[in-house]
Amino acid sequence: MREPVYQANRKVWRNGVFSDGARLIPEETPLALTYNGGTYAVMMGSPEDLGDFAVGFSLSEGIVQSADEIETLDIVELDEGIELRMWLRPDKAAQIAQRRRNIAGPTGCGLCGIDSIAEAVRPAAVVPAGRVFSPREIMTAVAAVAPLQEINHQTRAVHAAAFWTAARGIVGLREDVGRHNALDKLAGALARDKVVAGDGMVLLTSRVSVEMVQKTAAIGAPLIAAVSAPTALAVRMADAAGITLAAIARADGFEIFTHPERVTGAVAGKESAYVVVA
């Protein structure tokens, strides 16, 4: 299987002087997801944790409701890319035939190829109340991500999605050149390990777009904590889905955009965001 990083030779110009050197950069590969012999989507992504990606993509797209509905999964390396071949039960295959679409997806583009506005902004699943988190727990969880980003340590060019619980800390972390792919990989890993998401939080190193909220809702996690800001549509989607959206997480705190009642000490007022200082 292809390595997720590549050593590239390059010339460096710094301080008015040229020098030669090498740098590790992330690999980017076409990933074709096929079901019962037909291509459903082609995404650009990092060639690792591909079993998790196949399962997580299938769940977040609503193709399957559980990992057990995928009867077989084969990862086939081709000259021009990698094919993730899945076979579903006959009844599921019939549903796929009705909604199959081909996506030529640039890196991390979660909506490319969708030809329906309704599909792009489809309502997210409503997440149960779950547990309440303290600001210290959120800060601890966010701080735990960076040390575990092995590929990013080498390349400084990939996103990560992680899942944290108070009992276990970081339960799983996945990296990819595409932020949507990283979250799909995490979803697949949690599903395959039968992790119940109601007691934990999803952690993102990227901005929070509407697709990231939809995917988190499919996982069933009640809280998202991200280092970057959300979009307005993501905020509205998180509010409707019952998800607490904490973003712009820094060493000194974070901002809560939706459902602050799930964070101890956050007082709801008239403002749309609640700033929590660690």
Coordinates of N, CA, C and O in Angstrom, one line a residue, residues 81-244:
G81 N -4.7 5.0 -8.8 CA -5.4 5.3 -7.5 C -5.7 4.1 -6.7 O -5.1 3.0 -7.0
I82 N -6.7 4.2 -5.8 CA -7.0 3.1 -5.0 C -8.6 2.9 -5.0 O -9.3 3.9 -4.9
E83 N -9.0 1.7 -5.2 CA -10.5 1.4 -5.2 C -10.9 0.7 -3.9 O -10.3 -0.3 -3.5
L84 N -11.9 1.3 -3.3 CA -12.5 0.7 -2.1 C -13.7 0.0 -2.5 O -14.8 0.6 -2.7
R85 N -13.7 -1.3 -2.6 CA -14.8 -2.1 -3.2 C -15.6 -2.7 -2.1 O -15.1 -3.5 -1.3
M86 N -16.8 -2.3 -2.0 CA -17.8 -2.8 -1.0 C -18.9 -3.5 -1.6 O -19.4 -3.1 -2.7
W87 N -19.4 -4.6 -0.9 CA -20.6 -5.3 -1.4 C -21.6 -5.2 -0.2 O -21.3 -5.6 0.9
L88 N -22.8 -4.8 -0.6 CA -23.9 -4.7 0.4 C -24.9 -5.8 0.1 O -24.9 -6.5 -0.9
R89 N -25.9 -5.9 1.1 CA -27.0 -6.8 0.9 C -27.8 -6.4 -0.3 O -27.8 -5.2 -0.7
P90 N -28.5 -7.3 -0.9 CA -29.2 -7.0 -2.2 C -30.2 -5.8 -2.0 O -30.4 -5.0 -2.9
D91 N -30.9 -5.7 -0.8 CA -31.8 -4.6 -0.7 C -31.1 -3.3 -0.6 O -31.6 -2.3 -1.1
K92 N -30.0 -3.2 0.0 CA -29.2 -2.0 0.0 C -28.7 -1.7 -1.4 O -28.6 -0.5 -1.8
A93 N -28.3 -2.7 -2.1 CA -27.8 -2.4 -3.5 C -28.8 -1.8 -4.4 O -28.5 -0.9 -5.2
A94 N -30.1 -2.2 -4.2 CA -31.2 -1.6 -5.0 C -31.3 -0.1 -4.6 O -31.6 0.7 -5.5
Q95 N -31.1 0.3 -3.3 CA -31.2 1.7 -3.0 C -30.1 2.5 -3.6 O -30.3 3.6 -4.0
I96 N -28.9 1.9 -3.6 CA -27.8 2.6 -4.2 C -28.0 2.9 -5.6 O -27.6 3.9 -6.2
A97 N -28.6 1.9 -6.3 CA -28.8 2.1 -7.8 C -29.7 3.3 -8.1 O -29.5 4.0 -9.1
Q98 N -30.6 3.7 -7.1 CA -31.5 4.8 -7.3 C -30.8 6.2 -7.0 O -31.2 7.2 -7.6
R99 N -29.7 6.2 -6.2 CA -29.2 7.4 -5.8 C -27.7 7.6 -6.2 O -27.0 8.5 -5.8
R100 N -27.2 6.6 -7.0 CA -25.8 6.7 -7.4 C -25.4 8.0 -8.1 O -26.1 8.5 -8.9
R101 N -24.3 8.5 -7.7 CA -23.8 9.7 -8.4 C -22.3 9.6 -8.5 O -21.6 8.9 -7.7
N102 N -21.7 10.2 -9.5 CA -20.2 10.3 -9.6 C -19.7 11.6 -9.2 O -20.2 12.7 -9.6
I103 N -18.7 11.6 -8.3 CA -18.2 12.8 -7.8 C -16.7 12.9 -8.2 O -15.9 12.0 -8.0
A104 N -16.3 14.0 -8.8 CA -14.9 14.3 -9.0 C -14.5 15.3 -7.9 O -14.7 16.5 -8.1
G105 N -14.1 14.8 -6.8 CA -13.9 15.6 -5.6 C -12.5 16.2 -5.4 O -11.6 15.4 -5.2
P106 N -12.3 17.5 -5.5 CA -11.0 18.1 -5.1 C -10.8 17.7 -3.6 O -11.7 17.3 -2.9
T107 N -9.5 17.9 -3.2 CA -9.2 17.6 -1.8 C -10.1 18.2 -0.8 O -10.3 19.4 -0.8
G108 N -10.7 17.3 0.0 CA -11.5 17.7 1.1 C -12.8 18.4 0.8 O -13.5 18.9 1.6
C109 N -13.3 18.3 -0.5 CA -14.5 18.9 -0.9 C -15.6 17.9 -0.6 O -15.7 16.8 -1.2
G110 N -16.5 18.2 0.4 CA -17.5 17.2 0.8 C -18.8 17.3 0.0 O -19.6 16.5 0.2
L111 N -19.0 18.3 -0.8 CA -20.2 18.4 -1.5 C -20.1 18.4 -3.0 O -21.1 18.6 -3.7
C112 N -18.9 18.2 -3.5 CA -18.7 18.3 -5.0 C -19.5 17.3 -5.7 O -19.6 16.1 -5.3
G113 N -20.2 17.7 -6.7 CA -21.0 16.7 -7.5 C -22.4 16.6 -7.1 O -23.2 16.0 -7.8
I114 N -22.8 17.1 -5.9 CA -24.2 17.0 -5.5 C -25.0 18.0 -6.4 O -24.7 19.1 -6.5
D115 N -26.0 17.4 -7.0 CA -26.8 18.2 -7.9 C -28.2 18.7 -7.3 O -29.0 19.1 -8.1
S116 N -28.3 18.6 -6.0 CA -29.5 19.0 -5.4 C -29.2 19.8 -4.2 O -28.5 19.5 -3.3
I117 N -29.8 21.0 -4.1 CA -29.6 21.9 -3.0 C -30.1 21.3 -1.7 O -29.5 21.3 -0.6
A118 N -31.3 20.6 -1.9 CA -31.9 19.9 -0.7 C -30.9 18.9 -0.1 O -30.8 18.7 1.1
E119 N -30.2 18.1 -1.0 CA -29.2 17.1 -0.5 C -28.1 17.8 0.2 O -27.6 17.3 1.2
A120 N -27.6 18.9 -0.3 CA -26.5 19.6 0.3 C -26.8 20.1 1.7 O -25.9 20.1 2.6
V121 N -28.0 20.5 2.0 CA -28.4 21.1 3.3 C -29.4 20.2 4.0 O -30.2 20.6 4.7
R122 N -29.3 18.9 3.7 CA -30.2 18.0 4.3 C -30.1 18.1 5.8 O -29.0 18.3 6.4
P123 N -31.2 17.9 6.6 CA -31.2 18.1 8.0 C -30.3 17.0 8.6 O -30.3 15.8 8.2
A124 N -29.6 17.4 9.6 CA -28.7 16.4 10.4 C -29.6 15.7 11.4 O -30.6 16.1 11.8
A125 N -29.1 14.5 11.7 CA -29.7 13.7 12.8 C -29.7 14.5 14.1 O -28.8 15.3 14.4
V126 N -30.8 14.4 14.9 CA -30.8 15.1 16.2 C -30.1 14.3 17.2 O -30.4 13.1 17.4
V127 N -29.1 14.9 17.9 CA -28.3 14.2 18.8 C -28.9 14.2 20.2 O -29.4 15.3 20.6
P128 N -29.0 13.1 21.0 CA -29.5 13.2 22.3 C -28.7 14.1 23.2 O -27.6 14.4 22.9
A129 N -29.3 14.4 24.4 CA -28.6 15.3 25.3 C -27.2 14.9 25.7 O -26.3 15.8 25.7
G130 N -27.0 13.6 25.9 CA -25.6 13.2 26.3 C -25.2 13.8 27.7 O -26.0 14.3 28.4
R131 N -23.9 13.8 27.9 CA -23.4 14.3 29.2 C -23.0 15.8 29.1 O -23.1 16.4 28.0
V132 N -22.7 16.4 30.2 CA -22.3 17.8 30.3 C -20.8 17.8 30.5 O -20.2 16.9 31.2
F133 N -20.1 18.7 29.8 CA -18.7 18.8 29.8 C -18.2 20.1 30.5 O -18.9 21.1 30.5
S134 N -17.1 20.0 31.2 CA -16.6 21.2 31.8 C -15.6 21.9 30.9 O -15.1 21.3 30.0
P135 N -15.4 23.2 31.0 CA -14.4 23.9 30.2 C -13.0 23.3 30.3 O -12.3 23.2 29.2
R136 N -12.6 22.8 31.4 CA -11.3 22.2 31.6 C -11.3 20.9 30.7 O -10.2 20.6 30.1
E137 N -12.3 20.1 30.7 CA -12.3 18.9 29.9 C -12.2 19.3 28.4 O -11.5 18.6 27.7
I138 N -12.9 20.3 27.9 CA -12.8 20.7 26.5 C -11.4 21.1 26.2 O -10.8 20.8 25.2
M139 N -10.8 21.9 27.1 CA -9.4 22.4 26.9 C -8.4 21.2 26.9 O -7.5 21.2 26.1
T140 N -8.6 20.3 27.8 CA -7.7 19.1 27.9 C -7.8 18.3 26.6 O -6.8 17.8 26.0
A141 N -9.1 18.1 26.1 CA -9.3 17.3 24.9 C -8.6 18.0 23.7 O -7.9 17.3 22.9
V142 N -8.8 19.3 23.5 CA -8.2 20.0 22.4 C -6.7 19.9 22.4 O -6.0 19.7 21.4
A143 N -6.1 20.1 23.6 CA -4.7 20.1 23.7 C -4.1 18.7 23.5 O -2.9 18.6 23.1
A144 N -4.9 17.7 23.6 CA -4.4 16.3 23.4 C -4.2 15.9 21.9 O -3.6 14.9 21.6
V145 N -4.8 16.7 21.0 CA -4.8 16.3 19.6 C -3.4 16.5 18.9 O -2.9 15.6 18.3
A146 N -2.8 17.7 19.0 CA -1.6 18.0 18.3 C -0.5 17.0 18.5 O 0.2 16.5 17.6
P147 N -0.2 16.5 19.8 CA 0.9 15.6 20.0 C 0.7 14.2 19.3 O 1.7 13.5 19.0
L148 N -0.5 13.9 18.9 CA -0.8 12.6 18.3 C -0.9 12.7 16.8 O -1.1 11.7 16.1
Q149 N -0.7 13.9 16.2 CA -0.8 14.1 14.7 C 0.5 13.7 14.1 O 1.3 14.6 13.7
E150 N 0.8 12.4 13.9 CA 2.1 11.9 13.4 C 2.4 12.5 12.0 O 3.5 12.9 11.7
I151 N 1.4 12.4 11.1 CA 1.6 12.8 9.7 C 1.8 14.3 9.7 O 2.7 14.9 8.9
N152 N 1.1 15.1 10.4 CA 1.2 16.5 10.5 C 2.5 16.9 11.0 O 3.1 18.0 10.6
H153 N 3.0 16.2 12.0 CA 4.4 16.5 12.5 C 5.4 16.4 11.4 O 6.4 17.2 11.4
Q154 N 5.2 15.5 10.5 CA 6.2 15.3 9.4 C 6.0 16.3 8.3 O 7.0 16.8 7.6
T155 N 4.7 16.7 8.0 CA 4.4 17.4 6.8 C 3.9 18.8 7.0 O 3.9 19.7 6.1
R156 N 3.2 19.1 8.2 CA 2.5 20.3 8.4 C 1.5 20.7 7.4 O 1.3 21.8 7.0
A157 N 0.8 19.6 6.9 CA -0.1 19.8 5.7 C -1.4 19.0 5.8 O -2.0 18.9 4.7
V158 N -1.7 18.4 6.9 CA -2.9 17.5 6.9 C -3.8 17.9 8.1 O -3.4 18.6 9.1
H159 N -5.1 17.6 7.9 CA -6.1 17.8 9.0 C -6.2 16.6 9.9 O -5.8 15.5 9.5
A160 N -6.8 16.8 11.0 CA -7.1 15.7 11.9 C -8.5 15.8 12.5 O -9.0 16.9 12.7
A161 N -9.1 14.7 12.8 CA -10.4 14.6 13.5 C -10.2 13.5 14.6 O -9.6 12.5 14.3
A162 N -10.6 13.8 15.8 CA -10.4 12.9 16.9 C -11.6 12.8 17.8 O -12.5 13.7 17.7
F163 N -11.7 11.8 18.6 CA -12.8 11.6 19.5 C -12.2 11.4 20.9 O -11.3 10.6 21.1
W164 N -12.8 12.1 21.9 CA -12.3 12.2 23.3 C -13.4 11.8 24.2 O -14.6 12.3 24.1
T165 N -13.1 11.0 25.3 CA -14.0 10.8 26.4 C -13.3 11.1 27.7 O -12.0 10.9 27.7
A166 N -14.0 11.4 28.7 CA -13.4 11.7 30.0 C -12.7 10.4 30.5 O -11.7 10.5 31.2
A167 N -13.3 9.3 30.3 CA -12.8 8.0 30.8 C -11.5 7.5 30.1 O -10.6 7.0 30.8
R168 N -11.4 7.8 28.8 CA -10.3 7.2 28.0 C -9.4 8.2 27.4 O -8.4 7.8 26.8
G169 N -9.8 9.5 27.4 CA -9.0 10.5 26.7 C -9.2 10.4 25.2 O -10.4 10.1 24.8
I170 N -8.2 10.5 24.4 CA -8.4 10.3 22.9 C -8.6 8.9 22.6 O -7.7 8.0 22.7
V171 N -9.8 8.6 22.1 CA -10.2 7.2 21.8 C -9.7 6.9 20.4 O -9.3 5.7 20.1
G172 N -9.8 7.8 19.5 CA -9.3 7.6 18.1 C -9.0 8.9 17.4 O -9.5 10.0 17.8
L173 N -8.0 8.9 16.5 CA -7.6 10.1 15.8 C -7.2 9.6 14.4 O -6.5 8.6 14.2
R174 N -7.7 10.4 13.4 CA -7.4 10.1 12.0 C -7.0 11.4 11.3 O -7.5 12.4 11.6
E175 N -6.0 11.2 10.3 CA -5.5 12.4 9.6 C -5.8 12.2 8.1 O -5.8 11.0 7.6
D176 N -5.9 13.3 7.4 CA -6.0 13.2 5.9 C -5.8 14.6 5.4 O -5.9 15.6 6.1
V177 N -5.4 14.7 4.1 CA -5.3 16.0 3.4 C -6.6 16.7 3.3 O -6.7 17.9 3.1
G178 N -7.7 15.9 3.4 CA -9.1 16.5 3.3 C -9.7 16.4 4.7 O -9.7 15.4 5.3
R179 N -10.2 17.5 5.2 CA -10.8 17.5 6.5 C -12.1 16.7 6.6 O -12.3 16.0 7.6
H180 N -12.9 16.6 5.5 CA -14.0 15.7 5.5 C -13.6 14.3 5.6 O -14.2 13.5 6.3
N181 N -12.5 13.9 4.8 CA -12.0 12.6 4.8 C -11.6 12.2 6.2 O -11.8 11.0 6.7
A182 N -10.9 13.1 6.9 CA -10.4 12.8 8.3 C -11.6 12.4 9.2 O -11.5 11.5 10.0
L183 N -12.7 13.2 9.1 CA -13.8 12.9 9.9 C -14.5 11.6 9.5 O -15.0 10.9 10.4
D184 N -14.6 11.4 8.2 CA -15.2 10.1 7.8 C -14.3 8.9 8.3 O -14.9 7.9 8.7
K185 N -13.0 9.0 8.3 CA -12.1 8.0 8.8 C -12.4 7.8 10.3 O -12.4 6.6 10.7
L186 N -12.5 8.9 11.0 CA -12.8 8.7 12.4 C -14.2 8.1 12.6 O -14.3 7.2 13.5
A187 N -15.2 8.4 11.9 CA -16.5 7.8 12.0 C -16.4 6.3 11.8 O -17.0 5.5 12.5
G188 N -15.7 5.9 10.7 CA -15.5 4.5 10.5 C -14.8 3.8 11.6 O -15.2 2.7 11.9
A189 N -13.8 4.4 12.1 CA -13.0 3.7 13.2 C -13.9 3.5 14.4 O -13.9 2.5 15.1
L190 N -14.7 4.5 14.8 CA -15.6 4.4 15.9 C -16.6 3.4 15.7 O -17.0 2.6 16.6
A191 N -17.2 3.3 14.5 CA -18.2 2.3 14.2 C -17.7 0.9 14.2 O -18.3 0.0 14.7
R192 N -16.5 0.7 13.7 CA -15.9 -0.6 13.6 C -15.6 -1.1 15.0 O -15.6 -2.3 15.3
D193 N -15.2 -0.2 15.9 CA -14.9 -0.5 17.3 C -16.1 -0.5 18.2 O -15.9 -0.6 19.4
K194 N -17.3 -0.2 17.7 CA -18.5 -0.2 18.4 C -18.4 0.8 19.6 O -18.9 0.6 20.7
V195 N -17.8 2.0 19.3 CA -17.7 3.0 20.3 C -19.1 3.8 20.4 O -19.6 4.2 19.3
V196 N -19.6 4.0 21.6 CA -20.8 4.8 21.8 C -20.4 6.2 21.9 O -19.6 6.6 22.8
A197 N -20.9 7.1 21.0 CA -20.4 8.4 21.0 C -21.1 9.4 21.9 O -20.6 10.6 22.0
G198 N -22.1 9.0 22.6 CA -22.9 10.0 23.4 C -22.1 10.6 24.6 O -22.6 11.6 25.1
D199 N -21.1 10.0 25.0 CA -20.3 10.5 26.2 C -19.1 11.2 25.8 O -18.3 11.6 26.7
G200 N -18.9 11.5 24.5 CA -17.6 12.1 24.1 C -17.8 13.3 23.2 O -18.9 13.7 22.9
M201 N -16.7 13.8 22.7 CA -16.7 15.0 21.8 C -15.8 14.8 20.6 O -14.8 14.0 20.7
V202 N -16.2 15.3 19.5 CA -15.4 15.3 18.3 C -14.5 16.6 18.3 O -15.0 17.7 18.5
L203 N -13.3 16.4 17.9 CA -12.3 17.4 17.9 C -11.8 17.6 16.5 O -11.4 16.6 15.8
L204 N -11.7 18.9 16.0 CA -11.4 19.2 14.6 C -10.3 20.2 14.6 O -10.3 21.2 15.3
T205 N -9.3 20.0 13.7 CA -8.2 21.0 13.5 C -8.6 21.9 12.4 O -7.7 22.7 12.0
S206 N -9.8 21.9 11.9 CA -10.1 22.7 10.7 C -11.3 23.6 11.1 O -11.8 23.5 12.2
R207 N -11.7 24.4 10.1 CA -13.0 25.2 10.3 C -14.1 24.2 10.3 O -14.0 23.1 9.8
V208 N -15.3 24.7 10.8 CA -16.4 23.8 10.9 C -17.4 24.3 9.9 O -18.1 25.3 10.0
S209 N -17.6 23.4 8.8 CA -18.6 23.7 7.8 C -19.8 22.8 8.0 O -19.8 22.0 8.9
V210 N -20.8 23.0 7.2 CA -22.1 22.3 7.5 C -21.9 20.8 7.4 O -22.5 20.0 8.1
E211 N -21.1 20.4 6.4 CA -20.9 18.9 6.3 C -20.2 18.3 7.5 O -20.5 17.1 7.8
M212 N -19.4 19.1 8.2 CA -18.7 18.5 9.4 C -19.7 18.3 10.5 O -19.6 17.4 11.3
V213 N -20.7 19.2 10.5 CA -21.8 19.1 11.5 C -22.6 17.9 11.2 O -23.0 17.1 12.0
Q214 N -23.0 17.7 9.9 CA -23.8 16.6 9.5 C -23.1 15.3 9.8 O -23.7 14.3 10.3
K215 N -21.8 15.2 9.6 CA -21.1 14.0 9.8 C -21.0 13.7 11.3 O -21.1 12.5 11.8
T216 N -20.8 14.7 12.1 CA -20.7 14.6 13.6 C -22.1 14.1 14.1 O -22.1 13.2 15.0
A217 N -23.2 14.6 13.6 CA -24.5 14.2 14.0 C -24.7 12.7 13.6 O -25.3 12.0 14.4
A218 N -24.2 12.3 12.5 CA -24.3 10.9 12.1 C -23.5 10.0 13.1 O -23.9 8.9 13.4
I219 N -22.4 10.5 13.6 CA -21.6 9.8 14.6 C -22.4 9.7 15.9 O -22.3 8.7 16.6
G220 N -23.1 10.7 16.2 CA -23.9 10.8 17.5 C -23.2 11.5 18.6 O -23.6 11.4 19.8
A221 N -22.2 12.3 18.3 CA -21.4 13.0 19.3 C -22.2 14.3 19.7 O -22.6 15.0 18.8
P222 N -22.3 14.6 20.9 CA -23.1 15.8 21.3 C -22.3 17.1 21.3 O -22.9 18.2 21.4
L223 N -21.0 17.1 21.1 CA -20.2 18.3 21.1 C -19.1 18.3 20.1 O -18.4 17.2 19.9
I224 N -18.9 19.4 19.4 CA -17.8 19.6 18.5 C -16.9 20.7 19.1 O -17.4 21.7 19.5
A225 N -15.6 20.4 19.2 CA -14.6 21.4 19.6 C -13.6 21.6 18.4 O -13.0 20.6 18.0
A226 N -13.5 22.8 17.9 CA -12.6 23.0 16.7 C -11.7 24.2 17.0 O -12.0 25.1 17.7
V227 N -10.5 24.2 16.3 CA -9.6 25.3 16.5 C -9.9 26.5 15.6 O -9.4 27.6 15.9
S228 N -10.7 26.3 14.6 CA -11.1 27.4 13.7 C -12.5 27.7 13.9 O -13.3 27.1 14.6
A229 N -13.0 28.8 13.1 CA -14.3 29.3 13.3 C -15.3 28.4 12.5 O -14.9 27.8 11.5
P230 N -16.6 28.5 12.8 CA -17.6 27.8 12.0 C -18.2 28.8 11.0 O -18.1 30.0 11.1
T231 N -18.9 28.2 10.0 CA -19.7 29.0 9.1 C -21.0 29.2 9.7 O -21.5 28.5 10.6
A232 N -21.7 30.2 9.2 CA -23.1 30.5 9.7 C -24.0 29.4 9.5 O -24.8 29.1 10.4
L233 N -23.9 28.7 8.3 CA -24.8 27.5 8.1 C -24.5 26.4 9.1 O -25.4 25.7 9.5
A234 N -23.2 26.2 9.4 CA -22.8 25.2 10.3 C -23.4 25.5 11.7 O -23.9 24.6 12.4
V235 N -23.4 26.7 12.1 CA -24.0 27.1 13.4 C -25.5 26.8 13.4 O -26.0 26.2 14.4
R236 N -26.2 27.2 12.4 CA -27.7 26.9 12.3 C -27.9 25.4 12.3 O -28.9 24.9 13.0
M237 N -27.1 24.6 11.6 CA -27.3 23.2 11.5 C -27.0 22.5 12.9 O -27.7 21.6 13.3
A238 N -25.9 23.0 13.6 CA -25.6 22.4 14.9 C -26.7 22.7 15.9 O -27.1 21.9 16.7
D239 N -27.3 23.9 15.8 CA -28.4 24.3 16.7 C -29.6 23.4 16.5 O -30.2 22.9 17.5
A240 N -29.9 23.2 15.2 CA -31.1 22.3 14.9 C -30.8 20.9 15.3 O -31.7 20.1 15.7
A241 N -29.6 20.4 15.2 CA -29.2 19.0 15.5 C -29.0 18.8 17.0 O -28.8 17.6 17.4
G242 N -29.0 19.8 17.8 CA -28.8 19.6 19.3 C -27.4 19.5 19.6 O -27.1 18.9 20.7
I243 N -26.5 19.9 18.8 CA -25.0 19.7 19.0 C -24.4 21.0 19.6 O -24.7 22.1 19.1
T244 N -23.6 20.9 20.6 CA -22.9 22.0 21.2 C -21.7 22.3 20.3 O -20.9 21.4 20.1

